[in-house]
Coordinates of C-alpha atoms in Angstrom, one line a residue:
Chain L
M15 CA 20.7 56.3 -3.6
T16 CA 18.3 59.0 -4.6
L17 CA 14.7 58.2 -4.0
A18 CA 13.4 60.9 -6.2
N19 CA 11.0 60.1 -9.1
K20 CA 10.6 56.6 -8.0
I21 CA 7.4 54.6 -7.7
W22 CA 7.4 52.6 -4.5
V23 CA 5.6 49.2 -4.6
V24 CA 4.7 48.2 -1.1
D25 CA 3.4 44.6 -0.9
D26 CA 4.4 41.6 1.2
D27 CA 3.4 39.2 -1.6
P28 CA 6.7 38.5 -3.4
L29 CA 5.0 37.3 -6.6
L30 CA 2.6 40.2 -6.9
S31 CA 5.3 42.7 -5.9
S32 CA 7.7 41.3 -8.5
T33 CA 5.0 41.3 -11.2
L34 CA 4.0 44.9 -10.4
V35 CA 7.7 46.0 -10.5
Y36 CA 8.3 44.4 -13.8
T37 CA 5.1 45.9 -15.3
L38 CA 6.0 49.4 -14.1
E39 CA 9.7 49.1 -15.1
T40 CA 8.8 48.0 -18.7
S41 CA 6.6 51.0 -18.9
G42 CA 9.5 53.2 -18.2
Y43 CA 9.2 53.9 -14.5
S44 CA 11.9 53.7 -11.9
V45 CA 10.7 51.3 -9.2
E46 CA 11.6 50.4 -5.6
S47 CA 9.9 47.6 -3.7
F48 CA 9.2 47.1 0.0
A49 CA 7.5 44.3 1.9
R50 CA 6.6 45.9 5.2
A51 CA 5.2 49.2 6.6
D52 CA 8.2 49.6 8.9
E53 CA 10.6 49.4 6.0
V54 CA 8.7 52.1 4.1
I55 CA 8.5 54.5 7.1
T56 CA 12.2 54.0 7.8
A57 CA 13.0 54.8 4.2
L58 CA 10.8 57.8 4.2
K59 CA 12.4 59.1 7.4
S60 CA 15.9 58.6 6.1
S61 CA 15.2 60.1 2.6
S62 CA 16.2 63.7 2.3
S63 CA 13.3 66.0 2.9
D64 CA 12.6 67.0 -0.7
E65 CA 13.0 63.5 -2.3
P66 CA 10.0 61.4 -1.2
P67 CA 8.7 59.0 -4.0
Q68 CA 6.2 60.5 -6.5
I69 CA 3.9 57.6 -6.4
M70 CA 3.3 54.7 -4.0
I71 CA 1.4 51.5 -4.8
L72 CA 0.3 50.2 -1.5
D73 CA -1.2 46.9 -0.4
M74 CA -3.1 47.5 2.8
G75 CA -2.6 44.0 4.4
M76 CA 1.0 43.2 5.4
P77 CA 2.5 41.2 8.3
P78 CA 1.8 41.1 11.1
H79 CA -1.7 42.1 10.1
K80 CA -1.9 40.3 6.8
H81 CA -5.7 40.4 6.5
G82 CA -6.4 43.8 8.0
P83 CA -5.6 47.3 6.9
E84 CA -3.6 48.4 10.0
E85 CA -0.1 48.3 8.3
G86 CA -1.3 50.1 5.2
L87 CA -3.0 52.8 7.3
R88 CA 0.3 53.3 9.2
V89 CA 2.0 54.2 6.0
L90 CA -0.9 56.5 4.9
D91 CA -0.9 58.2 8.3
Y92 CA 2.8 58.9 8.1
L93 CA 2.5 60.4 4.7
S94 CA -0.4 62.5 5.8
E95 CA 1.2 63.6 9.1
Y96 CA 4.3 64.9 7.3
Q97 CA 2.2 66.1 4.3
L98 CA 4.5 64.4 1.9
P99 CA 3.5 65.0 -1.7
T100 CA 3.5 61.3 -2.6
K101 CA 0.4 60.1 -4.4
T102 CA -0.7 56.8 -3.0
L103 CA -2.6 54.2 -5.0
V104 CA -4.1 51.6 -2.7
L105 CA -4.6 48.1 -3.9
T106 CA -7.6 46.5 -2.2
G107 CA -8.7 42.9 -2.3
Q108 CA -11.1 42.2 0.4
D109 CA -14.1 44.3 1.3
A110 CA -13.2 46.8 -1.3
E111 CA -15.8 49.4 -0.4
K112 CA -14.9 49.6 3.2
M113 CA -11.2 49.5 2.5
A114 CA -11.5 52.2 -0.2
L115 CA -13.3 54.5 2.2
L116 CA -10.7 54.0 4.9
A117 CA -7.9 54.6 2.4
V118 CA -9.4 57.9 1.1
E119 CA -10.1 59.0 4.7
H120 CA -6.4 58.5 5.5
G121 CA -5.2 60.4 2.5
A122 CA -4.9 57.9 -0.4
F123 CA -5.1 59.5 -3.9
D124 CA -6.8 56.5 -5.6
Y125 CA -7.7 52.9 -5.0
L126 CA -7.7 50.0 -7.3
Q127 CA -9.6 46.8 -6.7
K128 CA -7.8 43.5 -7.3
P129 CA -7.5 42.1 -9.8
V130 CA -6.7 45.2 -11.8
D131 CA -5.7 45.0 -15.4
E132 CA -2.5 46.4 -16.7
S133 CA -4.0 49.3 -18.6
S134 CA -6.1 50.5 -15.6
L135 CA -3.0 50.3 -13.4
L136 CA -0.9 52.2 -15.8
N137 CA -3.6 54.8 -16.3
A138 CA -4.0 55.3 -12.6
V139 CA -0.2 55.7 -12.3
K140 CA -0.2 58.3 -15.1
R141 CA -3.0 60.2 -13.5
A142 CA -1.2 60.2 -10.2
Q143 CA 1.9 61.4 -11.9
L144 CA 0.1 64.2 -13.6
F145 CA -1.4 65.5 -10.3
Y146 CA 2.0 65.2 -8.6
E147 CA 3.7 67.2 -11.3
Q148 CA 1.0 69.9 -11.3
E149 CA 1.3 70.2 -7.5
Q150 CA 5.0 70.6 -7.8
K151 CA 4.5 73.4 -10.3
L152 CA 2.2 75.2 -7.9
Q153 CA 4.8 74.7 -5.2
S154 CA 7.4 76.3 -7.4
Q155 CA 5.1 79.3 -7.6
N156 CA 5.0 79.3 -3.8
Q157 CA 1.6 77.7 -3.6
Q158 CA 0.8 74.7 -1.5
Q159 CA -2.2 72.4 -1.6
I160 CA -3.3 70.7 1.6
K161 CA -6.0 68.2 2.2
L162 CA -8.3 68.4 5.3
N163 CA -10.7 65.9 6.8
V164 CA -13.3 67.9 8.6
Q165 CA -16.1 66.9 10.8
L166 CA -19.0 69.3 10.2
G167 CA -21.0 70.8 13.0
E168 CA -18.1 71.4 15.4
G169 CA -17.3 75.0 14.4
V170 CA -14.5 76.2 12.2
K171 CA -11.7 76.5 14.8
Q172 CA -10.7 72.9 14.3
V173 CA -10.6 73.5 10.5
R174 CA -8.3 76.5 11.0
N175 CA -6.1 74.5 13.4
Q176 CA -5.9 71.5 11.1
A177 CA -4.9 73.7 8.1
E178 CA -2.4 75.6 10.2
E179 CA -0.8 72.4 11.5
K180 CA -0.6 70.7 8.1
I181 CA 1.0 73.7 6.3
V182 CA 3.6 74.1 9.1
R183 CA 4.4 70.4 9.0
R184 CA 4.7 70.5 5.2
V185 CA 7.0 73.4 5.0
L186 CA 9.2 72.1 7.9
Q187 CA 9.5 68.8 6.1
Q188 CA 10.4 70.6 2.9
T189 CA 13.0 72.8 4.5
G190 CA 14.5 69.9 6.5
F191 CA 13.2 71.4 9.7
N192 CA 15.1 74.6 9.1
V193 CA 13.1 76.9 11.3
H194 CA 14.6 80.1 9.9
E195 CA 13.7 79.1 6.3
T196 CA 10.3 77.8 7.4
A197 CA 9.6 81.2 9.0
R198 CA 10.7 83.0 5.9
Q199 CA 8.5 80.9 3.6
L200 CA 5.5 81.2 5.8
G201 CA 6.0 85.0 6.3
L202 CA 6.3 84.5 10.1
K203 CA 8.8 85.2 12.8
R204 CA 11.0 82.4 14.1
E205 CA 9.3 82.6 17.5
N206 CA 5.9 82.0 15.8
V207 CA 7.2 78.9 14.2
Y208 CA 8.5 77.6 17.5
Y209 CA 5.2 78.4 19.1
L210 CA 3.3 76.5 16.4
M211 CA 5.7 73.5 16.7
N212 CA 5.0 73.5 20.4
K213 CA 1.3 73.9 19.9
Y214 CA 1.0 71.0 17.6
G215 CA 3.6 68.8 19.1
I216 CA 5.8 68.8 16.0
Q217 CA 9.2 67.4 16.8
R218 CA 12.4 67.3 14.9
P219 CA 13.3 64.0 13.4
E220 CA 15.3 61.6 15.6
D221 CA 18.3 61.7 13.4
G222 CA 19.0 65.3 14.4
S223 CA 18.4 66.7 10.9
G224 CA 17.2 70.2 10.7
D225 CA 18.9 73.3 12.1
E226 CA 18.1 76.8 13.1
Chain U
M11 CA -61.9 -4.4 75.1
N12 CA -61.8 -1.5 77.6
D13 CA -60.6 2.1 76.9
Q14 CA -57.1 1.5 78.1
Q15 CA -56.5 -1.3 75.6
W16 CA -57.7 1.0 72.7
L17 CA -55.3 3.7 73.8
W18 CA -52.3 1.3 73.2
L19 CA -53.4 1.0 69.5
V20 CA -53.3 4.7 68.8
P21 CA -49.5 5.1 68.9
I22 CA -49.1 1.9 67.0
I23 CA -51.4 3.1 64.2
V24 CA -49.7 6.5 64.2
G25 CA -46.3 4.9 64.1
L26 CA -47.3 2.6 61.2
S27 CA -48.7 5.5 59.3
L28 CA -45.5 7.5 59.7
L29 CA -43.5 4.6 58.7
F30 CA -45.6 4.1 55.6
A31 CA -45.3 7.8 54.8
V32 CA -41.5 7.7 55.2
F33 CA -41.2 4.7 52.9
Y34 CA -43.6 6.3 50.4
Y35 CA -41.7 9.6 50.2
R36 CA -38.4 7.9 50.2
R37 CA -39.5 5.8 47.3
Q38 CA -40.7 8.9 45.4
A39 CA -37.4 10.7 46.1
I40 CA -35.5 7.7 44.8
L41 CA -37.7 7.5 41.7
T42 CA -37.2 11.2 41.1
Q43 CA -33.4 11.0 41.6
K44 CA -33.3 8.1 39.1
A45 CA -35.4 10.0 36.6
I46 CA -33.2 13.1 36.9
Q47 CA -30.0 11.0 36.5
S48 CA -31.6 9.2 33.5
L49 CA -32.2 12.5 31.9
Y50 CA -28.5 13.5 32.2
D51 CA -27.5 10.0 30.9
V52 CA -29.8 10.3 28.0
N53 CA -28.5 13.7 27.1
Q54 CA -24.9 12.4 27.2
Q55 CA -25.9 9.5 24.9
S56 CA -27.6 12.0 22.6
N57 CA -24.3 13.9 22.3
Q58 CA -26.1 16.9 23.7
D59 CA -28.2 17.2 20.5
A60 CA -31.5 18.8 21.5
L61 CA -33.8 17.0 19.0
T62 CA -32.3 13.6 19.7
F63 CA -32.6 14.3 23.5
I64 CA -36.3 15.1 23.2
E65 CA -37.0 11.8 21.5
S66 CA -34.8 9.8 23.9
A67 CA -36.1 11.4 27.0
W68 CA -39.8 10.5 26.5
P69 CA -39.6 7.2 28.4
V70 CA -38.2 9.0 31.4
L71 CA -40.9 11.6 31.3
E72 CA -43.5 8.9 31.0
S73 CA -42.2 7.2 34.1
V74 CA -43.0 10.4 36.1
N75 CA -46.6 10.5 34.9
V76 CA -46.3 12.8 31.9
S77 CA -49.1 11.5 29.6
K78 CA -48.3 13.6 26.6
L79 CA -45.5 15.8 25.3
Y80 CA -46.0 18.0 22.4
V81 CA -43.1 20.0 21.0
E82 CA -43.3 22.4 18.1
G83 CA -41.0 25.2 16.9
R84 CA -38.4 26.2 14.4
W85 CA -35.0 24.6 14.0
F86 CA -32.8 27.1 12.1
G87 CA -35.8 28.4 10.2
E88 CA -37.3 25.0 9.5
P89 CA -40.6 24.2 11.3
F90 CA -40.8 20.9 13.2
K91 CA -43.2 19.0 15.5
R92 CA -42.9 16.1 17.8
L93 CA -45.7 14.3 19.7
F94 CA -45.3 11.6 22.4
Y95 CA -48.3 10.3 24.3
N96 CA -49.7 7.3 26.2
E97 CA -53.1 6.2 27.3
Q98 CA -53.2 8.1 30.6
P99 CA -55.7 10.9 30.8
Q100 CA -54.4 14.4 29.9
T101 CA -56.2 16.5 32.4
Q102 CA -53.6 19.2 33.2
R103 CA -51.2 21.1 30.9
I104 CA -48.0 23.0 31.5
S105 CA -46.3 24.9 28.7
E106 CA -42.7 26.2 28.4
T107 CA -41.1 28.2 25.7
L108 CA -37.4 28.2 24.7
Q109 CA -35.7 30.5 22.3
Q110 CA -32.2 31.0 21.2
Q111 CA -31.6 33.1 18.0
D112 CA -32.3 30.5 15.2
I113 CA -34.0 27.9 17.4
E114 CA -37.5 28.3 19.0
M115 CA -39.5 25.6 20.8
T116 CA -42.8 25.4 22.6
L117 CA -43.2 22.4 24.9
I118 CA -46.6 21.3 26.2
F119 CA -46.6 18.7 29.0
S120 CA -49.9 17.0 29.7
T121 CA -50.5 15.0 32.9
P122 CA -53.4 13.3 34.6
R123 CA -54.7 14.7 37.9
L124 CA -52.0 14.0 40.5
A125 CA -51.6 14.3 44.2
K126 CA -49.8 17.3 45.5
E127 CA -46.5 15.5 46.3
Q128 CA -46.6 13.7 42.9
R129 CA -47.1 17.0 41.2
L130 CA -44.1 18.5 43.1
L131 CA -41.8 15.6 42.1
L132 CA -43.0 15.7 38.5
S133 CA -42.2 19.4 38.3
L134 CA -38.6 18.7 39.5
V135 CA -38.1 16.3 36.6
K136 CA -39.9 18.5 34.1
Q137 CA -37.7 21.4 35.1
T138 CA -34.6 19.4 34.8
F139 CA -35.7 18.3 31.3
V140 CA -36.3 21.9 30.3
N141 CA -33.0 23.1 31.7
I142 CA -31.0 20.4 29.9
L143 CA -32.9 21.2 26.6
H144 CA -32.1 24.9 27.1
S145 CA -28.4 24.3 27.5
D146 CA -28.4 21.9 24.5
I147 CA -30.0 24.6 22.4
T148 CA -27.5 27.3 23.6
L149 CA -24.6 25.0 22.9
K150 CA -25.8 24.2 19.4
Q151 CA -26.3 27.9 18.7
M152 CA -22.8 28.7 19.9
Q153 CA -21.3 25.9 17.9
V154 CA -23.0 27.2 14.8
L155 CA -21.9 30.8 15.4
M156 CA -18.3 29.6 16.0
A157 CA -18.3 27.5 12.9
Q158 CA -19.6 30.4 10.9
S159 CA -17.0 32.7 12.2
Q160 CA -14.2 30.2 11.5
L161 CA -15.5 29.7 7.9
Q162 CA -15.7 33.4 7.4
R163 CA -12.2 33.9 8.5
Y164 CA -11.0 31.1 6.3
Q165 CA -12.9 32.4 3.4
L166 CA -11.3 35.8 4.0
H167 CA -7.9 34.3 4.0
L168 CA -8.5 32.3 0.8
Q169 CA -10.0 35.3 -0.9
H170 CA -7.0 37.5 -0.2
D171 CA -4.5 34.9 -1.3
L172 CA -6.5 33.9 -4.4
K173 CA -7.0 37.5 -5.4
N174 CA -3.3 38.1 -5.2
L175 CA -2.6 35.1 -7.3
N176 CA -5.3 36.1 -9.8
Q177 CA -3.8 39.6 -10.0
S178 CA -0.3 38.3 -10.6
I179 CA -1.4 35.9 -13.3
Q180 CA -3.4 38.6 -15.1
L181 CA -0.5 40.9 -15.2
M182 CA 1.8 38.2 -16.4
Q183 CA -0.6 37.2 -19.1
R184 CA -0.7 40.7 -20.4
Q185 CA 3.1 40.9 -20.4
I186 CA 3.3 37.7 -22.5
E187 CA 0.6 39.0 -24.9
N188 CA 2.5 42.2 -25.4
S189 CA 5.7 40.3 -26.1
D190 CA 4.9 40.0 -29.8
A191 CA 5.7 43.7 -30.2
H192 CA 8.9 43.4 -28.1
S193 CA 12.4 43.5 -29.4
L194 CA 14.7 40.5 -28.8
E195 CA 16.3 42.2 -25.8
Q196 CA 12.9 42.9 -24.3
C197 CA 11.8 39.3 -24.9
Q198 CA 14.9 38.0 -23.2
K199 CA 14.2 40.3 -20.2
L200 CA 10.6 39.0 -20.1
M201 CA 12.0 35.4 -20.1
Q202 CA 14.3 36.2 -17.2
H203 CA 11.4 37.7 -15.3
L204 CA 9.1 34.8 -15.9
K205 CA 11.9 32.4 -14.9
S206 CA 12.1 34.2 -11.6
V207 CA 8.4 34.5 -10.9
F208 CA 7.1 31.0 -11.9
P209 CA 8.7 29.3 -8.9
L210 CA 7.0 32.0 -6.7
L211 CA 3.7 31.2 -8.4
G212 CA 4.0 27.6 -7.4
K213 CA 5.0 28.5 -3.9
Q214 CA 2.1 30.9 -3.6
A215 CA -0.4 28.2 -4.8
N216 CA 1.0 25.8 -2.2
E217 CA 0.6 28.4 0.5
V218 CA -3.1 28.7 -0.5
L219 CA -3.5 24.9 -0.3
R220 CA -1.6 24.5 2.9
P221 CA -4.4 25.0 5.4
L222 CA -6.5 22.6 3.4
T223 CA -4.1 19.7 3.7
V224 CA -3.8 19.2 7.5
N225 CA -3.9 15.4 7.4
R226 CA -1.0 14.1 5.4
S227 CA 0.1 10.6 5.5
G228 CA 3.8 11.4 5.9
E229 CA 4.6 8.6 3.5
E230 CA 6.6 10.6 1.0
E231 CA 9.7 9.1 -0.4
L232 CA 12.8 10.2 1.5
E233 CA 14.9 11.4 -1.5
Q234 CA 17.5 13.2 0.5
A235 CA 18.2 14.3 4.0
V236 CA 17.0 17.7 5.2
N237 CA 19.6 20.1 6.4
L238 CA 17.7 21.5 9.4
N239 CA 20.0 24.4 10.1
S240 CA 19.6 25.8 6.6
L241 CA 15.9 25.2 6.5
I242 CA 15.3 27.1 9.8
K243 CA 17.8 29.9 8.8
G244 CA 16.1 30.3 5.4
L245 CA 12.6 30.5 6.9
A246 CA 13.7 33.0 9.6
E247 CA 15.2 35.2 6.9
A248 CA 12.3 34.9 4.6
Y249 CA 10.0 36.0 7.5
R250 CA 12.4 38.8 8.4
L251 CA 12.7 37.7 11.9
T252 CA 15.5 39.0 14.1
Y253 CA 17.2 35.9 15.3
K254 CA 20.3 34.3 16.8
M255 CA 21.0 30.7 16.0
E256 CA 23.3 28.3 17.9
A257 CA 24.2 24.9 16.7
D258 CA 27.3 22.7 17.2
S259 CA 27.0 21.3 13.7
D260 CA 24.6 20.9 10.8
V261 CA 21.8 18.5 11.5
L262 CA 20.7 16.2 8.7
L263 CA 17.2 14.8 9.2
H264 CA 16.1 11.7 7.4
Q265 CA 12.4 12.7 7.5
P266 CA 9.9 13.8 4.8
Q267 CA 11.1 17.2 3.8
E268 CA 7.7 18.7 3.1
V269 CA 6.5 17.8 6.6
V270 CA 9.6 19.1 8.3
N271 CA 9.2 22.3 6.2
E272 CA 5.6 22.6 7.4
V273 CA 6.5 22.3 11.0
F274 CA 9.0 25.2 11.0
K275 CA 7.1 27.3 8.5
N276 CA 4.1 27.3 10.7
L277 CA 6.2 27.8 13.9
L278 CA 8.2 30.7 12.5
S279 CA 5.3 32.4 10.8
N280 CA 3.6 32.3 14.2
Y281 CA 6.4 34.5 15.5
R282 CA 6.1 36.8 12.5
D283 CA 2.3 37.2 12.8
H284 CA 2.1 37.4 16.7
P285 CA 5.1 39.5 17.7
Q286 CA 4.6 40.1 21.4
Q287 CA 6.9 43.1 21.2
E288 CA 8.6 45.3 18.6
D289 CA 12.2 44.4 19.1
L290 CA 11.7 40.6 19.4
L291 CA 14.9 38.6 19.3
L292 CA 14.3 35.0 18.6
K293 CA 17.0 32.6 20.0
I294 CA 17.2 29.3 18.2
K295 CA 19.2 26.5 19.6
I296 CA 19.7 23.2 17.8
M297 CA 20.9 20.3 19.8
K298 CA 21.5 16.8 18.5
D299 CA 21.9 13.6 20.3
E300 CA 22.1 10.0 19.0
E301 CA 18.4 9.6 18.1
V302 CA 16.7 12.9 18.2
V303 CA 17.2 16.6 17.5
R304 CA 15.9 19.2 19.8
V305 CA 15.2 22.7 18.6
L306 CA 14.6 25.4 21.2
L307 CA 13.0 28.6 20.1
V308 CA 12.8 31.2 22.9
S309 CA 12.4 34.9 23.2
Q310 CA 11.8 37.5 25.9
Q311 CA 8.2 38.3 25.8
S312 CA 6.4 41.0 27.7
K313 CA 3.3 38.8 28.0
G314 CA 3.8 35.3 29.2
L315 CA 2.7 32.4 27.1
S316 CA 1.3 30.7 30.2
E317 CA -1.6 33.1 30.2
K318 CA -3.2 31.1 27.4
K319 CA -0.9 28.1 27.3
E320 CA -3.7 25.5 27.1
R321 CA -5.3 27.2 24.1
L322 CA -2.1 27.6 22.0
F323 CA -2.6 24.5 20.0
E324 CA -6.4 24.8 19.7
P325 CA -7.5 25.0 16.0
F326 CA -9.1 28.2 15.0
W327 CA -8.2 29.9 18.3
T328 CA -6.2 33.1 17.8
T329 CA -5.5 36.4 19.5
S330 CA -5.0 38.1 16.1
K331 CA -7.9 39.9 14.5
S332 CA -6.9 38.6 11.1
G333 CA -5.3 35.3 11.8
L334 CA -6.8 31.9 11.1
G335 CA -5.6 30.2 14.3
L336 CA -4.3 27.1 12.7
G337 CA -0.5 27.6 12.8
L338 CA 0.4 25.8 16.0
F339 CA -2.2 23.2 15.6
L340 CA -0.7 22.3 12.2
V341 CA 2.8 22.2 13.8
R342 CA 1.6 19.6 16.3
E343 CA -0.3 17.6 13.7
S344 CA 2.7 17.6 11.4
L345 CA 5.1 16.5 14.2
K346 CA 2.8 13.6 15.0
L347 CA 3.6 12.3 11.4
L348 CA 7.3 12.5 12.3
N349 CA 6.8 10.9 15.7
G350 CA 8.0 14.2 17.1
E351 CA 6.5 16.5 19.7
I352 CA 6.3 20.1 20.7
K353 CA 6.0 21.6 24.2
V354 CA 5.9 25.0 25.7
V355 CA 9.0 26.1 27.5
E356 CA 8.8 28.7 30.2
G357 CA 11.7 30.4 32.0
E358 CA 11.9 33.4 34.2
Q359 CA 12.7 35.8 31.4
E360 CA 12.2 33.8 28.3
Q361 CA 9.4 31.7 26.9
G362 CA 9.0 29.6 23.7
F363 CA 8.8 26.2 22.4
E364 CA 10.9 23.0 22.2
V365 CA 10.5 20.8 19.2
V366 CA 11.8 17.2 19.3
I367 CA 12.1 15.2 16.1
P368 CA 13.7 11.8 15.6
L369 CA 16.7 12.0 13.3
K370 CA 15.4 9.1 11.2
K371 CA 11.9 8.2 10.2
S372 CA 10.8 5.1 12.0

């Protein structure tokens, strides 16, 4: 099953999940639903490197932390760590301001406060899709966009390191951990890529994918 | 009388004086002990309520020569005063102040001029009174804070569930409104979708109401027997628990289905919401005899249940940051309606619960 061009709805509430899926499907989107953070992360790991979902609609509270943001943040952190191009729309219910800040801090593209009306939801999805497509175009022109969270006042070395790590992770993900191809795309030698992988603790996926 | 005869009198007088002094101090000590004990008794009778204690303790203070007690302060922001007095003179004053977040009190004790030993004994009783009052105030403040925290938690839970319900209903309403412009095929698809979600809507609404309906009579009509094996299996799968079930045969319970459902729903959702480890395997064993069914739920847990065993069934107590802390309490309350029981089971490697339910409602 290809996971490309899908919207993933991640919510443990079966009623809400079902309603969101129906709304999106009747608007012409291809939708997959998940109820737990573990399921999403497993699916992301097992999807081929260049086929993550375009858009994810993510509820922050899921079991076992139904009323806290821990599970949602796990998903956002995974997407951020591997620099996947998925645009995440976070659905917040409680303490919207705090949740929204957390979500954006952890790499969410947008947040919507429940209850969100259908037109706002679909507009948000369209907006996310637009950004996704433009970023894909840039990528086809060999340009990459990366997002950094930077603490000011601590010099610029950490900024350089963060940018370096993110771009290496992104390209490794895109090439399926093909070090040779990564080196070529980055304009580096293979040894440099190994050095950077070691420096930032980047490991090959457990399923053994990726090759020299 | 000559000098020698007078000399005999001296030890007698000294002895009598000493005896008198002993009796006097012994009596004072007994009175003080009685007064202190009375204060504790009065506090118990007042259910450790500070304001009631102040009013009820006045006779005890009066008995140790307090001629006036004036109390003023703020009780959760509301000013209050109390005045107790008798006709004795109010020559000397002692004041004490107590404060605990939302409660403040200033106490002024007035007494007549007293002998040194009387003053000492009075101060013992007064200090006991102040100490008891202080612990009552502290207790009250803690109870209020705990109740506030429980209410906040509950409100959070309700808000989350209600917002989800509201969101779903809004989207469905829009879908129905848009159906005028739909083709026949689209309308049929919408009908199919609504058929599948309306039962979920009802289920969700019940879930929201569930913590509000702890005390149920258990007097529902027994329309049909409950297949316990299917019920538990369905719930374990709905909660995506990794489990292994053992049962000799299907067990049919002639008990109110809703209550039985509540028991296992709360028990299994407890495993879902408090996984002690990532790869938890829940072993479920169902054993039936002539009159009762025993359901054993055990798992290997890295942290033993016995660390907090006595608190497991306490309402609003939870180790989860986001939990409500009502799950196991509701299990026990529901089992009472079935004349059943639950107990903690602890082995060397596995811990869990044993639920016992009579096969038939008595």
